[in-house]
Coordinates of C-alpha atoms in Angstrom, one line a residue:
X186 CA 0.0 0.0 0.0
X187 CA 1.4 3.4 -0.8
X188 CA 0.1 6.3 1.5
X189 CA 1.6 9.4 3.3
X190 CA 2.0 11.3 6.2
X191 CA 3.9 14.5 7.2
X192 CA 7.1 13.4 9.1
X193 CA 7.3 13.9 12.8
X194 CA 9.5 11.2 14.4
X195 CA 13.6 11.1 14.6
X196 CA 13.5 7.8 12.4
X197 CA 12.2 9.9 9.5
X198 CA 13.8 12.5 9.7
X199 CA 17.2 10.3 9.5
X200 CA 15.5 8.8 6.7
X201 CA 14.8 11.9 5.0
X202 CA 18.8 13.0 5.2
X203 CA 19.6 9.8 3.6
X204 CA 17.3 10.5 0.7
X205 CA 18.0 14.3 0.0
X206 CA 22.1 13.1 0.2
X207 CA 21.3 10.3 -2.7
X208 CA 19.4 12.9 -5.3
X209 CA 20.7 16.2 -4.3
X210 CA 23.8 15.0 -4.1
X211 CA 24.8 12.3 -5.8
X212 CA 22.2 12.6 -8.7
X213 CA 21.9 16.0 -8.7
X214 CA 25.0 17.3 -7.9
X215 CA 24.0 20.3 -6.0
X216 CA 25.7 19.6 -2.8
X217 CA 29.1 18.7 -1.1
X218 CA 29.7 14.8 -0.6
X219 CA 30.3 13.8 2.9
X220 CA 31.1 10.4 4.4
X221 CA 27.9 10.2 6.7
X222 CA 26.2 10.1 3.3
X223 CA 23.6 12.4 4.6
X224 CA 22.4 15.8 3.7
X225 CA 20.1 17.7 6.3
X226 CA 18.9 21.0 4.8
X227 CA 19.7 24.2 5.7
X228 CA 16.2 25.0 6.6
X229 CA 15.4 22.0 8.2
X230 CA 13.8 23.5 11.5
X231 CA 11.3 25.5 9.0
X232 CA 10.4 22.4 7.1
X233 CA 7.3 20.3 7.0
X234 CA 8.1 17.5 5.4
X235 CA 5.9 15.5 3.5
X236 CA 7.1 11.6 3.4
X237 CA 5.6 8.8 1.1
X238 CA 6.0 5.0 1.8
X239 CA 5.3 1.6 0.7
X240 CA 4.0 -0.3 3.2
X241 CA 6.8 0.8 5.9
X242 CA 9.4 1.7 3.9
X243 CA 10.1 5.5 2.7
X244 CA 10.1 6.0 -0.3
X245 CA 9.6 9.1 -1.3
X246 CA 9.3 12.8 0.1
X247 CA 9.1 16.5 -0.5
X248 CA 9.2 19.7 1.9
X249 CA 6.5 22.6 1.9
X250 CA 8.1 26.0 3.8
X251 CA 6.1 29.6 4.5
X252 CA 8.9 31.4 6.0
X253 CA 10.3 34.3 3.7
X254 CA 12.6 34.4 1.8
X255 CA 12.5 31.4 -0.1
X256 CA 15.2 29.6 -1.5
X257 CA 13.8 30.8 -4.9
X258 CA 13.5 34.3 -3.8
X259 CA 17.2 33.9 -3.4
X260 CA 17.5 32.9 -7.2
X261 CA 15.2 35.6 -9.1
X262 CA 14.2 38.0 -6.6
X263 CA 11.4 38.4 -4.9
X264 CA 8.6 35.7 -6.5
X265 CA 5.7 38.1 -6.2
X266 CA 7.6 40.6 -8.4
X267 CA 6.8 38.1 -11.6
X268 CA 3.5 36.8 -10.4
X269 CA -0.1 37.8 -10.6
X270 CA -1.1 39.5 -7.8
X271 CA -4.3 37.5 -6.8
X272 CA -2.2 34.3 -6.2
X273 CA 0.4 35.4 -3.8
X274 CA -1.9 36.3 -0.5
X275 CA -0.5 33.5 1.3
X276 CA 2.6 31.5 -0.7
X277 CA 4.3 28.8 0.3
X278 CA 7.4 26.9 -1.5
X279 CA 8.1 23.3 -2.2
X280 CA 11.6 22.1 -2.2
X281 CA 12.9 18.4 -2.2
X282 CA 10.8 16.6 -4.0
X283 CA 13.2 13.5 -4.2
X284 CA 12.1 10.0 -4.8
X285 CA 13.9 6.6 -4.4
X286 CA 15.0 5.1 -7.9
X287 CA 14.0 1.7 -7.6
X288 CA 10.0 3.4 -6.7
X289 CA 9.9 6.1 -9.5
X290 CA 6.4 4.8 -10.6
X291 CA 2.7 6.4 -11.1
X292 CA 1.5 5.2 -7.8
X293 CA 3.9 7.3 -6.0
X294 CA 4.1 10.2 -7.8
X295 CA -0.2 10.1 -8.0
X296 CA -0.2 10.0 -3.9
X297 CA 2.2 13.0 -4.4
X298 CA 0.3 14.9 -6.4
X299 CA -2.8 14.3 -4.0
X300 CA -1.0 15.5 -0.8
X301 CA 0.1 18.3 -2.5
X302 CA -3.1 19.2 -3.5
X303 CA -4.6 18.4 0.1
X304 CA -2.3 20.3 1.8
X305 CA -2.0 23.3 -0.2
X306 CA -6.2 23.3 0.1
X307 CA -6.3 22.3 3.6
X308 CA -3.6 25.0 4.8
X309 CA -5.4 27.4 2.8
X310 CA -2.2 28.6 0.7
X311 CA -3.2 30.5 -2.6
X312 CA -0.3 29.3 -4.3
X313 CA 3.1 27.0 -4.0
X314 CA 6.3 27.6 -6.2
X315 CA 8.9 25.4 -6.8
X316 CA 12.8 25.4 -8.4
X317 CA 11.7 22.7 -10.9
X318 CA 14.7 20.6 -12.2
X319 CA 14.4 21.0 -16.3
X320 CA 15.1 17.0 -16.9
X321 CA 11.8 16.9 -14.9
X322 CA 9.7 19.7 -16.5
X323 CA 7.1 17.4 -17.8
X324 CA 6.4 15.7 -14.0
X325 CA 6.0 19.1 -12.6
X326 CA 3.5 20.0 -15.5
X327 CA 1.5 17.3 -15.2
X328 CA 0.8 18.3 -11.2
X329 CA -0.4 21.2 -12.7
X330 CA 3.2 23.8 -12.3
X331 CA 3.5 26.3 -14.3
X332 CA 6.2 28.1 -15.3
X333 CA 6.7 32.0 -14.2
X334 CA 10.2 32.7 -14.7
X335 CA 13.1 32.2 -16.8
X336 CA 15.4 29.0 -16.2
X337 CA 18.4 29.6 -13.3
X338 CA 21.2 27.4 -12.1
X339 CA 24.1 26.0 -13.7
X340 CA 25.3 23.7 -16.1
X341 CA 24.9 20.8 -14.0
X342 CA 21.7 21.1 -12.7
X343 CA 19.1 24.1 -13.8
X344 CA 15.5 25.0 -12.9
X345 CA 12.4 26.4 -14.0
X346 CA 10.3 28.9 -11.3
X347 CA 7.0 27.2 -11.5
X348 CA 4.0 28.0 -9.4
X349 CA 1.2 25.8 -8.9
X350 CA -2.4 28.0 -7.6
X351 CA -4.7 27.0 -5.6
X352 CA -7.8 27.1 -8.6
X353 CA -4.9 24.4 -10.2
X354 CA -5.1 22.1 -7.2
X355 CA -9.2 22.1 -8.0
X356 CA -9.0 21.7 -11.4
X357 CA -6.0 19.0 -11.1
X358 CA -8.0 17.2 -8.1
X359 CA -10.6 16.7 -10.6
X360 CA -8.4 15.8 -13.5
X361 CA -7.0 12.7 -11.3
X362 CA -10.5 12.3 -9.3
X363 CA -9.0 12.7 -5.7
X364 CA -12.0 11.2 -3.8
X365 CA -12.3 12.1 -0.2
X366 CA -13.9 9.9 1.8
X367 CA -15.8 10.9 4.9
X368 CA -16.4 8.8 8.3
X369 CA -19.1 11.9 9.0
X370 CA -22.2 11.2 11.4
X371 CA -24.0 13.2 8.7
X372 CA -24.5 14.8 6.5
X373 CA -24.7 11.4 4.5
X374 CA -24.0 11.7 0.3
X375 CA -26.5 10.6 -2.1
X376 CA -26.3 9.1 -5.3
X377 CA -29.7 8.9 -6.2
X378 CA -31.1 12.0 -8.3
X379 CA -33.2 14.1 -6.3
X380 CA -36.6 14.4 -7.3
X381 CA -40.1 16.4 -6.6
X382 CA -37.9 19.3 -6.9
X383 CA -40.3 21.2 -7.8
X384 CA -43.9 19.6 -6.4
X385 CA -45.5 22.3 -4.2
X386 CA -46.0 21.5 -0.5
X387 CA -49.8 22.5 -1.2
X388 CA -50.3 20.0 -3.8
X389 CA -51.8 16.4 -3.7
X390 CA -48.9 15.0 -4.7
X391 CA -46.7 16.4 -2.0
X392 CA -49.6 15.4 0.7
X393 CA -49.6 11.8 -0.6
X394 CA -45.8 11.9 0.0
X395 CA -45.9 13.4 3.4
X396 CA -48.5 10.9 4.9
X397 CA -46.4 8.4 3.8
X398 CA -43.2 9.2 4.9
X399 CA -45.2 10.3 8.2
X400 CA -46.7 6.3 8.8
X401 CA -43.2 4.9 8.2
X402 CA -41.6 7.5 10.9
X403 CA -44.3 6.1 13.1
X404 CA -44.2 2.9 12.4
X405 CA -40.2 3.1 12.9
X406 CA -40.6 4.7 16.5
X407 CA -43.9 3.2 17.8
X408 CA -44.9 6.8 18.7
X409 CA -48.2 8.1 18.1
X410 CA -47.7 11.4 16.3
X411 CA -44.8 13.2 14.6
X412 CA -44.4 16.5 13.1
X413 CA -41.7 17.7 10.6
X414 CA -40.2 20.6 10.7
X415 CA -37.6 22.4 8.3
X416 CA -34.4 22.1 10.7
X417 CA -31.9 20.5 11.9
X418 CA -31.6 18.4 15.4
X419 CA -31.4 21.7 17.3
X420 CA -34.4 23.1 16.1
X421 CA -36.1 19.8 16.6
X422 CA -34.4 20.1 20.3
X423 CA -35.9 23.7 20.7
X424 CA -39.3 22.8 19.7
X425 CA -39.4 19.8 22.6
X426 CA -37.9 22.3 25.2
X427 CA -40.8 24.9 24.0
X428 CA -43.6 22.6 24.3
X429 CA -41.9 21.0 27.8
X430 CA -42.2 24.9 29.0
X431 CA -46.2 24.8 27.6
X432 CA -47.4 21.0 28.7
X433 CA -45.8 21.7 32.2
X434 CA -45.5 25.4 33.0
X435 CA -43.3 26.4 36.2
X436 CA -42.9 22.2 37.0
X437 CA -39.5 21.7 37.6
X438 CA -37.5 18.9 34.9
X439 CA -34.6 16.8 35.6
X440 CA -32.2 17.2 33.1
X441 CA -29.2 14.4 33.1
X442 CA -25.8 14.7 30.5
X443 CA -22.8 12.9 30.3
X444 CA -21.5 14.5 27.3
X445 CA -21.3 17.4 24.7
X446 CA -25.1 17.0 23.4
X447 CA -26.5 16.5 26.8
X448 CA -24.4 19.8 27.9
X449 CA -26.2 21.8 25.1
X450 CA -29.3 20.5 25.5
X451 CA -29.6 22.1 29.3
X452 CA -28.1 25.6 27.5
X453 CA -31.2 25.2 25.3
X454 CA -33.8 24.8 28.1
X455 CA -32.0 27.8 30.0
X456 CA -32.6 29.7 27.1
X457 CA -36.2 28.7 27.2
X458 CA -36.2 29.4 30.9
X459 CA -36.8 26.4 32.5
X460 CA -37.3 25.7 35.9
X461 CA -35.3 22.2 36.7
X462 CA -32.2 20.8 38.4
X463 CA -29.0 19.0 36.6
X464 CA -27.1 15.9 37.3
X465 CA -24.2 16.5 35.0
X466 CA -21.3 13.4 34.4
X467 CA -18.0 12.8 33.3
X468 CA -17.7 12.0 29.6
X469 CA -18.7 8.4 28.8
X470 CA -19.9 8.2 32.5
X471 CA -23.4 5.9 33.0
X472 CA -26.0 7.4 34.4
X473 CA -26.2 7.0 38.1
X474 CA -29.5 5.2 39.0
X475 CA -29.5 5.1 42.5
X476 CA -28.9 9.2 42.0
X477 CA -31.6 9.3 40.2
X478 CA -34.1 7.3 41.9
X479 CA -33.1 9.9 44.7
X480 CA -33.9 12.7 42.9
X481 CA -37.2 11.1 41.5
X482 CA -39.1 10.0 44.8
X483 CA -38.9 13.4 46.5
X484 CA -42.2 14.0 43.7
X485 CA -40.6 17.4 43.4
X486 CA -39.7 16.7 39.0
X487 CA -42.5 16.2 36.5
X488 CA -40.6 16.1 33.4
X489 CA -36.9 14.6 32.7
X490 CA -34.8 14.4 29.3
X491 CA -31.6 13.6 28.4
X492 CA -29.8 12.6 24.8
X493 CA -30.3 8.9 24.3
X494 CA -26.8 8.1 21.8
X495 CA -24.6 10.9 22.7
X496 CA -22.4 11.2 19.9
X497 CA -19.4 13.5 21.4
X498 CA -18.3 10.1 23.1
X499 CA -20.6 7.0 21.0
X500 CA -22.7 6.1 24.8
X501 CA -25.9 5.3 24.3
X502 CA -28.1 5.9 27.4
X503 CA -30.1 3.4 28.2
X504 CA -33.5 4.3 27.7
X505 CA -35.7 1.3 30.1
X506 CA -33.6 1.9 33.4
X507 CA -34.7 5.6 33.3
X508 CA -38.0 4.3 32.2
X509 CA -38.9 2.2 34.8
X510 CA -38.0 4.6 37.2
X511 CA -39.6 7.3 35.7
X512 CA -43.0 5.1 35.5
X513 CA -42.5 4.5 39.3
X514 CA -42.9 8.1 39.9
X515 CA -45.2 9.6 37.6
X516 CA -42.6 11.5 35.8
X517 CA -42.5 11.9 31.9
X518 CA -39.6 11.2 29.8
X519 CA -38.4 13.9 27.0
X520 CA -35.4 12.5 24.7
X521 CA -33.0 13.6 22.3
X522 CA -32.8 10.3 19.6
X523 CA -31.4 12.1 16.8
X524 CA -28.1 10.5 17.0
X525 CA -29.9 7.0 18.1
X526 CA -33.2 6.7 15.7
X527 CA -32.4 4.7 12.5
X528 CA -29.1 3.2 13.9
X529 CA -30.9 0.8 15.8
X530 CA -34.5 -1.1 16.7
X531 CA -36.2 1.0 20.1
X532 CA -39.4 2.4 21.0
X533 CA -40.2 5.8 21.7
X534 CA -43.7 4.2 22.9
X535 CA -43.4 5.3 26.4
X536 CA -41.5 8.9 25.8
X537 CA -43.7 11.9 25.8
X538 CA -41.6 13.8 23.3
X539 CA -38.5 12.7 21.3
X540 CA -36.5 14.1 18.3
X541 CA -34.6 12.9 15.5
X542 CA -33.3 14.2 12.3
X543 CA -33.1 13.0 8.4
X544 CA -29.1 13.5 7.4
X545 CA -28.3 11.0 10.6
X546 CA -28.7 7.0 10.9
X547 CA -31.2 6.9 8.3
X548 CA -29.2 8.4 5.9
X549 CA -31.2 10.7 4.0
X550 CA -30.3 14.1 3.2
X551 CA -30.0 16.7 6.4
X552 CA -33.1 18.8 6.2
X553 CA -35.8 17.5 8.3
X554 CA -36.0 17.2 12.0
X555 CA -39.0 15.4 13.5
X556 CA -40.8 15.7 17.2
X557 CA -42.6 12.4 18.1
X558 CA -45.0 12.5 20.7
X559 CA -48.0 10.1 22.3
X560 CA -50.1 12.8 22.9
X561 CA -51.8 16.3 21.6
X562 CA -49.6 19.0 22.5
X563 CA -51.6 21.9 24.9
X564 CA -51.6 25.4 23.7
X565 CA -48.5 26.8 22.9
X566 CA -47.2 30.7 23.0
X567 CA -43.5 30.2 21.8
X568 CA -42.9 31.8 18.0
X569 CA -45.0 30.1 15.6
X570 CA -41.7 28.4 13.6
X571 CA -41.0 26.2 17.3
X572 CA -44.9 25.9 18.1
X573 CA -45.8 22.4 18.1
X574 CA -49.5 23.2 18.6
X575 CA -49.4 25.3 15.4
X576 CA -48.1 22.8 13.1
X577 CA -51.0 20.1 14.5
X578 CA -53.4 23.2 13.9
X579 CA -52.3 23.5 9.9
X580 CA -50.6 19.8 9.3
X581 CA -48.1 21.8 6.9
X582 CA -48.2 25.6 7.6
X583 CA -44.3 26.4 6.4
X584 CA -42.9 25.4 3.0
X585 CA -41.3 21.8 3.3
X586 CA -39.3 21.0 0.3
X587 CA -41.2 17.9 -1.4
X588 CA -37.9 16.8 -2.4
X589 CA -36.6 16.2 1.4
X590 CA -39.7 14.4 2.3
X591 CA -39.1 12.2 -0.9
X592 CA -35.7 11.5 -0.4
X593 CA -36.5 10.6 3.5
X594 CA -39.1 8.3 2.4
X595 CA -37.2 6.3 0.3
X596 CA -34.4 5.9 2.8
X597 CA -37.1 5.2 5.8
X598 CA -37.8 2.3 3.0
X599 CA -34.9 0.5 3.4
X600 CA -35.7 -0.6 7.1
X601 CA -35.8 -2.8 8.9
X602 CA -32.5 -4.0 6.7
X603 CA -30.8 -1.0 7.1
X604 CA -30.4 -1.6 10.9
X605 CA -28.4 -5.0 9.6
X606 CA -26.5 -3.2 7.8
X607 CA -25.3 -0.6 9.9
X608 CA -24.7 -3.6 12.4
X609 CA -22.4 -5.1 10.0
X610 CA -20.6 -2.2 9.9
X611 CA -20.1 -1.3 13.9
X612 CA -19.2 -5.2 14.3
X613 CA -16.5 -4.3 11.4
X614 CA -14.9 -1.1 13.2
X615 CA -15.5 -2.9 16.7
X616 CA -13.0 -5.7 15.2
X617 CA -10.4 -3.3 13.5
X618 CA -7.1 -2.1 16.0
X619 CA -9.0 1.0 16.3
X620 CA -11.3 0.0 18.6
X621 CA -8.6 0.1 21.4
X622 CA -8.5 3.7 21.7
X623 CA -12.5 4.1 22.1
X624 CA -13.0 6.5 25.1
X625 CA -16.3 4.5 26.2
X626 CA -15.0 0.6 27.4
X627 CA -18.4 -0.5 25.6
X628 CA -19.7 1.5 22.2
X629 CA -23.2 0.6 22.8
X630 CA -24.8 1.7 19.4
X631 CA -24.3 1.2 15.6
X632 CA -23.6 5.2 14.4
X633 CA -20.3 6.2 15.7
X634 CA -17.0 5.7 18.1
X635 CA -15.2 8.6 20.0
X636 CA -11.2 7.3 19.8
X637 CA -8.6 9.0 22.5
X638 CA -5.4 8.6 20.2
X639 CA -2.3 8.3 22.2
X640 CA 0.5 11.4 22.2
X641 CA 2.3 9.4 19.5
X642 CA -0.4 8.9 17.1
X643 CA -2.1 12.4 18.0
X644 CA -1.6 13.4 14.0
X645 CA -3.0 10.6 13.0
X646 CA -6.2 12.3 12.1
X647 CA -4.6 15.1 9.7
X648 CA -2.3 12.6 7.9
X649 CA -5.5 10.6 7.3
X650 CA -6.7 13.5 5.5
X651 CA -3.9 13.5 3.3
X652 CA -5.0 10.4 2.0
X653 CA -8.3 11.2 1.5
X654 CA -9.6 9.8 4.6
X655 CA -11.7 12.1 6.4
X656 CA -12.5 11.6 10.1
X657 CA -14.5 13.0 12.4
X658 CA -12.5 16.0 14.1
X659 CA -13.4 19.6 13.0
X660 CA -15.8 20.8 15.2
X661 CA -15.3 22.8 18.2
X662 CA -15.3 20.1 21.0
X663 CA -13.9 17.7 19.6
X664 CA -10.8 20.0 19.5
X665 CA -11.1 20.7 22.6
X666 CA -10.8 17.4 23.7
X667 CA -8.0 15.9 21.3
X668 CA -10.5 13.3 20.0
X669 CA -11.8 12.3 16.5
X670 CA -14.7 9.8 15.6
X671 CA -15.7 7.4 13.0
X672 CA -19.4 6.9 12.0
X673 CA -20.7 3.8 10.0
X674 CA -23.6 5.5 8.3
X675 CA -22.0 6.5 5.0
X676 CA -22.1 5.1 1.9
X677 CA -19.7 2.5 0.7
X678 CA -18.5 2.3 4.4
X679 CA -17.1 -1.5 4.5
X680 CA -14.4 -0.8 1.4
X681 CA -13.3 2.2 2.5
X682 CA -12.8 0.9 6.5
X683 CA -11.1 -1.5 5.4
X684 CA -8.3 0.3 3.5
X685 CA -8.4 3.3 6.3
X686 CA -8.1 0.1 8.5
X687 CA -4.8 -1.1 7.1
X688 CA -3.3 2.6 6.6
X689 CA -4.1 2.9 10.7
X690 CA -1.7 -0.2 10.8
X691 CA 0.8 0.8 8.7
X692 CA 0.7 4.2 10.1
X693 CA 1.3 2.6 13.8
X694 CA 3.9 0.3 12.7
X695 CA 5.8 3.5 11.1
X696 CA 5.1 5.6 14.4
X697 CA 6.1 2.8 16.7
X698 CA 8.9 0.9 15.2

């Protein structure tokens, strides 16, 4: 397997010495010889170098630099002085590119060209030049160089200023079809057309859709009603608080969370003013029962809610311990399932409100967010767009694109197999090396894993990028806490876990041995 990674440890770095001494020189002889047979470059410290192997052996590299001036500025002058002036906001160079003889092939030079084009993107350069070595002018053109100065160097070896832009990198990504592929818990791609496009949401045919797409959402959940609303899993979120503030006035709630989405979920209801108390747990921590059963016999709490699969660690909450507690005591049970309904058989039966969305397990296009609940919801006074009573007063009194509710329906078809699949898949990652660094002992639900990388592999992430495999890690708390995920819902997912599987063990084997 050839792949890539940006070189961090002392064994590359060696590695890398030995490689610029053979081609810089003892190829291209640009250099002193020595008897170490090793050539560290003057700029080493400023250097991030980019590395390619086979299997575990090196095989290739290059080295991107931001610091001013470049080498090449050293040659002609400063670049910008012979460049457009729209691509040099942010320049970088690329120097090095050296590759081992015996490996001089497509496959390497093709993973080259795709790091080069993910890193220049990713780091959000506008540009990259290079001193292009003239025996090599039709490589560096076919990564999409161009040249923007005259040739330099001497007779031995000369080079051509080329730059390549960052619109090059799009066009040459599409030239050489870089797929990414995403480990996303949503949204999920889809490769059928869409359609209804333009079917009105007043029109027969659009109702014919809705109440169908409606009686498999229920049939799914077991819950009585369910309304659609034009959203994501926060609005559906805000529309449950609302009508929790409506059905039970000044009651005080019990609200539990063991994670990020059970954190935001009580910033929500103190936006909507809620009267209620918290019981607030480590990440990945269980519920505490015999806390709860406390807090639930003093008949002070009316209402509690919680997120059933909270995806910032992969826990899912069990839902029947809290329900037969919550049975005991009269108390009525308000859920966040948007991460949990799809990925797996439950009932919302016995909840009096619940959410969900369409881009999660079920793999339809993010759009929709649903509120199920088993009974009529009571007059309402919150705006009209989060007023549950208003949409069961007018069934469909907002636009809601005919096209969303189509494309839900047909994925809501595909159950109850869908739940096998997605199975499958969990059993798959559960089974990979992975698994080891999950930050819950037990991933209890077929959607996603939260992985704690050790210090050594804590790049791991961003190098996966560069070989177009896309994790989990951009948004705001996952940052926070140094962890990345891996969800099972997208398309294609067994293929393409199975090669990110064996670049994870390659990767170790590098980092470790």
């Amino acid at each position: 397997m050839y792949w890539c990674k940006i070189a961090t440890t002392d064994k590359e770095f060696d590695e890398i010495a030995k490689l610029n001494y053979e081609t810089f020189v003892e190829e291209i002889p640009q250099h002193q010889s020595n008897e170490e047979r090793r050539l560290v470059d003057r700029f080493h410290d400023e250097n991030t170098y980019l590395v390619v192997y086979k299997d575990t052996e090196m095989v290739g590299m290059l080295a991107f630099r931001d610091k001013r001036p470049f080498s090449l500025d050293e040659k002609i002058g400063k670049v910008e002085l012979k460049l457009d002036k729209e691509v040099c906001e942010k320049l970088c160079e690329i120097r090095l590119l050296a590759v081992k003889k015996d490996y001089r092939n497509g496959r390497v030079f093709s993973q080259l060209a795709k790091a080069i084009y993910t890193y220049v993107y990713n780091k959000e350069y506008s540009a990259a030049v290079i001193s292009g070595i003239t025996k090599e002018e039709k490589l560096y053109r076919r990564l999409g160089f161009q040249q923007f100065g005259e040739m330099i160097g001497t007779a031995e070896a000369t080079f051509l200023p080329m730059i390549l832009t960052r619109e090059n990198c799009d066009v040459m990504s599409e030239q050489i079809r870089l797929k990414q592929h995403n480990f996303f818990p949503g949204p999920v791609e889809q490769l059928q057309p869409l359609e209804h496009t333009g079917t009105s949401h007043r029109s027969t045919k659009f109702f014919t859709l809705y109440k169908e797409m409606n009686n498999q959402l229920l049939h799914l959940s077991s819950a009585k009603y369910v309304t659609p609303f034009v959203g994501t899993g926060t609005l559906a979120n805000d529309v449950m608080l609302g009508q929790i503030k409506a059905d039970f006035k000044d009651s005080k709630g019990l609200m539990l969370a063991n994670g990020e989405f059970g954190e935001r979920l009580m910033r929500q209801a103190e936006n909507w003013k809620l009267s209620f108390d918290s019981c607030t747990y480590k990440w990945g921590e269980a519920f505490n029962l015999l806390e709860l059963e406390q807090h639930l016999c003093t008949g002070e709490y009316k209402w509690i809610s919680f997120v059933h699969g909270e995806t910032s660690t992969g826990m899912c909450n069990d839902l029947e311990p809290v329900l037969k507690l919550t049975r005991k005591y009269n108390v009525n049970v308000c859920v966040d399932c948007i991460s949990t309904f799809g990925a797996f058989p439950f009932s919302m039966e016995q909840l009096y409100l619940a959410t969900a969305v369409s881009g999660k397990a079920i793999g339809a296009l993010s759009g929709l967010a649903f509120v199920f609940l088993n009974q009529k919801p009571s007059s309402n006074d919150a705006p009209l767009y989060v007023n549950l009573e208003h949409y069961f007063k007018h069934t469909v009194p907002f636009t809601l694109p005919a096209y969303l509710v189509s494309n839900t329906l047909s994925a809501l078809q595909l159950y109850p197999t869908r739940f096998d699949i997605l199975k499958s898949r969990f059993d798959q990652l559960l089974y990979s090396s992975l698994s080891q660094y999950c930050i819950v002992e037990k991933a209890t639900y077929p959607m996603i894993v939260t992985l704690k990388l050790p210090k050594a592999l804590s790049n791991f992430s961003e190098d996966a990028k560069l070989n177009g495999f896309l994790l989990h890690d951009e948004s705001s708390y996952l940052k926070k806490h140094n962890i990345v995920q891996i969800s099972v819902i997208s398309i294609g997912f067994e293929k393409i876990f199975e090669r990110l599987s064996e670049f994870f063990n390659l990767y170790q084997e590098v980092i470790e041995g």
